[in-house]
C-alpha atoms as one frame of an Amber mdcrd trajectory, in Angstrom:
protein
  10.750 -14.490  10.150  10.554 -14.408   6.342  13.185 -14.391   3.623  12.491
 -11.663   1.078  14.083 -11.695  -2.368  14.156  -8.247  -3.982  14.596  -8.623
  -7.745  15.479  -5.581  -9.825  15.132  -6.130 -13.567  16.235  -2.764 -14.931
  19.736  -1.678 -15.973  18.967   1.935 -15.039  20.314   3.408 -11.779  17.781
   4.318  -9.124  18.112   8.039  -9.742  16.863   7.473 -13.310  14.403   4.606
 -12.853  11.171   5.874 -11.309   9.923   2.350 -10.564  13.175   1.637  -8.702
  12.622   4.761  -6.613   9.145   3.547  -5.718  10.542   0.088  -4.946  13.108
   1.654  -2.603  10.256   3.363  -0.741   8.426   0.041  -0.511  11.476  -1.746
   0.879  12.210   0.999   3.408   8.678   0.764   4.762   8.713  -3.033   4.697
  11.995  -3.252   6.620  10.697  -0.788   9.200   7.588  -2.908   9.718   9.429
  -6.258   9.609  12.869  -5.734  11.182  13.421  -9.442  11.832  12.997 -10.444
   8.180  16.021 -10.960   5.963  16.203  -9.230   2.584  18.421 -10.332  -0.271
  18.796  -8.119  -3.331  19.280  -9.508  -6.826  20.082  -6.993  -9.567  19.656
  -9.007 -12.743  21.727  -6.700 -14.932  24.652  -7.140 -12.542  24.197 -10.918
 -12.425  25.148 -13.790 -14.683  21.765 -15.164 -15.748  22.459 -18.108 -18.074
  20.204 -18.327 -21.107  18.306 -21.588 -21.410  19.783 -22.569 -24.768  20.743
 -25.706 -26.684  23.895 -26.186 -24.616  22.088 -26.184 -21.271  19.160 -28.229
 -22.539  21.540 -30.824 -23.965  23.435 -30.967 -20.659  20.168 -31.448 -18.803
  19.193 -34.383 -20.993  22.649 -35.919 -20.569  22.451 -35.656 -16.790  18.992
 -37.238 -16.787  20.423 -40.092 -18.864  23.044 -40.761 -16.187  26.041 -38.729
 -17.281  28.127 -37.480 -14.349  28.222 -33.722 -13.769  32.028 -33.869 -13.630
  32.072 -35.286 -17.158  30.401 -32.221 -18.632  32.489 -29.564 -20.351  33.925
 -27.193 -17.675  32.240 -24.175 -19.256  28.896 -25.986 -19.195  29.454 -26.916
 -15.551  30.056 -23.254 -14.749  26.878 -22.178 -16.516  24.817 -24.895 -14.834
  26.183 -23.944 -11.419  25.147 -20.315 -12.002  21.731 -21.446 -13.237  21.156
 -23.779 -10.293  22.296 -21.162  -7.787  19.558 -18.814  -9.008  17.018 -21.627
  -8.784  18.008 -22.485  -5.218  18.000 -18.845  -4.154  14.465 -18.369  -5.475
  13.103 -21.560  -3.942  14.556 -20.628  -0.541  12.702 -17.309  -0.371   9.260
 -16.748   1.157   8.398 -13.410  -0.420   9.373 -11.748  -3.691   9.487  -8.116
  -4.743   9.888  -7.633  -8.491  10.644  -4.194  -9.933  10.753  -4.039 -13.713
   9.935  -1.799 -16.682   7.696  -2.409 -19.668   9.876  -2.887 -22.746   8.156
  -3.124 -26.129   4.942  -4.269 -24.437   6.765  -7.082 -22.613   9.379  -7.683
 -19.951  13.153  -7.154 -20.244  14.911 -10.169 -21.807  17.044 -10.784 -18.744
  13.904 -11.057 -16.611  12.503 -13.707 -18.970  15.807 -15.584 -18.750  15.542
 -15.360 -14.964  11.974 -16.711 -14.998  13.323 -19.783 -16.774  15.640 -20.483
 -13.834  12.774 -21.010 -11.386   9.796 -22.210 -13.434  11.040 -25.792 -13.585
   9.053 -29.011 -13.620   9.736 -30.975 -10.454  10.887 -27.911  -8.504   8.279
 -25.152  -8.709   5.521 -27.198 -10.360   4.945 -30.766 -11.419   2.965 -32.571
 -14.049   0.133 -34.866 -12.938  -2.564 -36.830 -14.710  -4.902 -33.962 -13.889
  -2.587 -31.264 -15.270   0.195 -29.124 -13.792   0.315 -28.720 -10.012   1.912
 -25.703  -8.314   4.574 -26.455  -5.697   5.260 -23.006  -4.211   1.983 -22.397
  -2.405   2.230 -20.258   0.711   4.662 -17.785  -0.850   3.835 -14.205  -1.797
   4.962 -11.667  -4.399   4.383  -8.050  -5.346   5.139  -6.455  -8.715   6.321
  -2.862  -9.035   5.977  -2.019 -12.700   7.021   1.074 -14.611   5.807   2.175
 -18.037   5.844   5.412 -19.999   2.202   5.027 -20.968  -0.821   3.843 -19.035
  -1.498   0.129 -19.428  -2.960  -0.964 -16.096  -6.471   0.006 -17.234  -8.285
   1.417 -20.215  -8.072   0.669 -23.922  -4.309   0.036 -23.884  -4.506  -2.646
 -21.185  -4.970  -5.351 -23.817  -1.661  -4.404 -25.450   0.667  -5.097 -22.557
   2.300  -8.440 -21.844   4.510  -7.201 -19.021   2.768  -7.221 -15.652   0.084
  -9.733 -16.769   2.704 -12.253 -17.897   4.766 -12.117 -14.725   1.640 -12.264
 -12.554   0.372 -15.295 -14.464   3.647 -17.241 -14.378   4.046 -16.674 -10.631
   0.485 -17.793  -9.973   1.120 -20.833 -12.153   3.755 -22.055  -9.677   1.530
 -21.287  -6.678   2.737 -17.875  -5.537   0.108 -15.423  -4.312   0.530 -12.151
  -6.196  -0.888  -9.163  -4.347  -2.115  -6.047  -6.208   0.652  -4.505  -8.282
   2.096  -1.031  -7.913   2.135   0.860 -11.217   4.400   3.798 -11.979   2.987
   4.801 -15.319   2.076   7.621 -17.666   5.086   9.881 -17.171   6.047   9.838
 -20.856   2.517  10.942 -21.713   2.540  13.689 -19.079   6.154  14.641 -18.233
   4.976  17.670 -16.263   3.241  15.307 -13.824   6.283  13.151 -13.101   6.650
  14.277  -9.478   2.915  13.811  -8.879   2.863  10.325 -10.436   5.925   9.136
  -8.507   4.611  10.587  -5.234   1.268   8.828  -5.702   3.005   5.525  -6.422
   5.183   5.928  -3.328   2.059   6.403  -1.232   0.663   3.148  -2.592   4.040
   1.502  -1.945   4.009   2.472   1.745   0.456   1.207   2.144   1.249  -2.055
   0.326   4.385  -2.665   2.384   2.361  -2.537   5.607   0.365  -5.633   4.663
   2.949  -7.551   2.619
């Protein structure tokens, strides 16, 4: 039995977000094929995702120097508890499903803030004399990525830092990232929206069978 963490990184409701619709198809098929697995959903735009800022970094250094957690400012304690809860939730999962849009050739800011809660030295990777070592080997992820243009291939593929970044950072900590599902090109060809979404849903069903 596996623990699956479904991470939605779009503020749009499912009826508006085409990638979320494709992700819903993926999850329906996955649950049908793996009824004993547990699935936990994390909607980042409905979640407190603390920003890794000066306050949190200062608190981290103070704790490493021996300061007691109870001696931190209560507001800092609250933020650290929220931060650590996201870290623990991620580390406890076996499989990850990310659904996210391409924003300005990158990922949504809340998704980057979330990445910072689980890419942590000593927890998901560690430094060695031979370089960084991944600590989350044996886990698996799939990325379901939406974009108005086409960036998965062709001349524009060098412009995007969305799917390639998330794939790279997950591989850096040892997670196997299977081929992504792209929901793309609708803004270029609005008349083909139904066709594009239907094709992506077909890929989603096929991908869910082997995930």
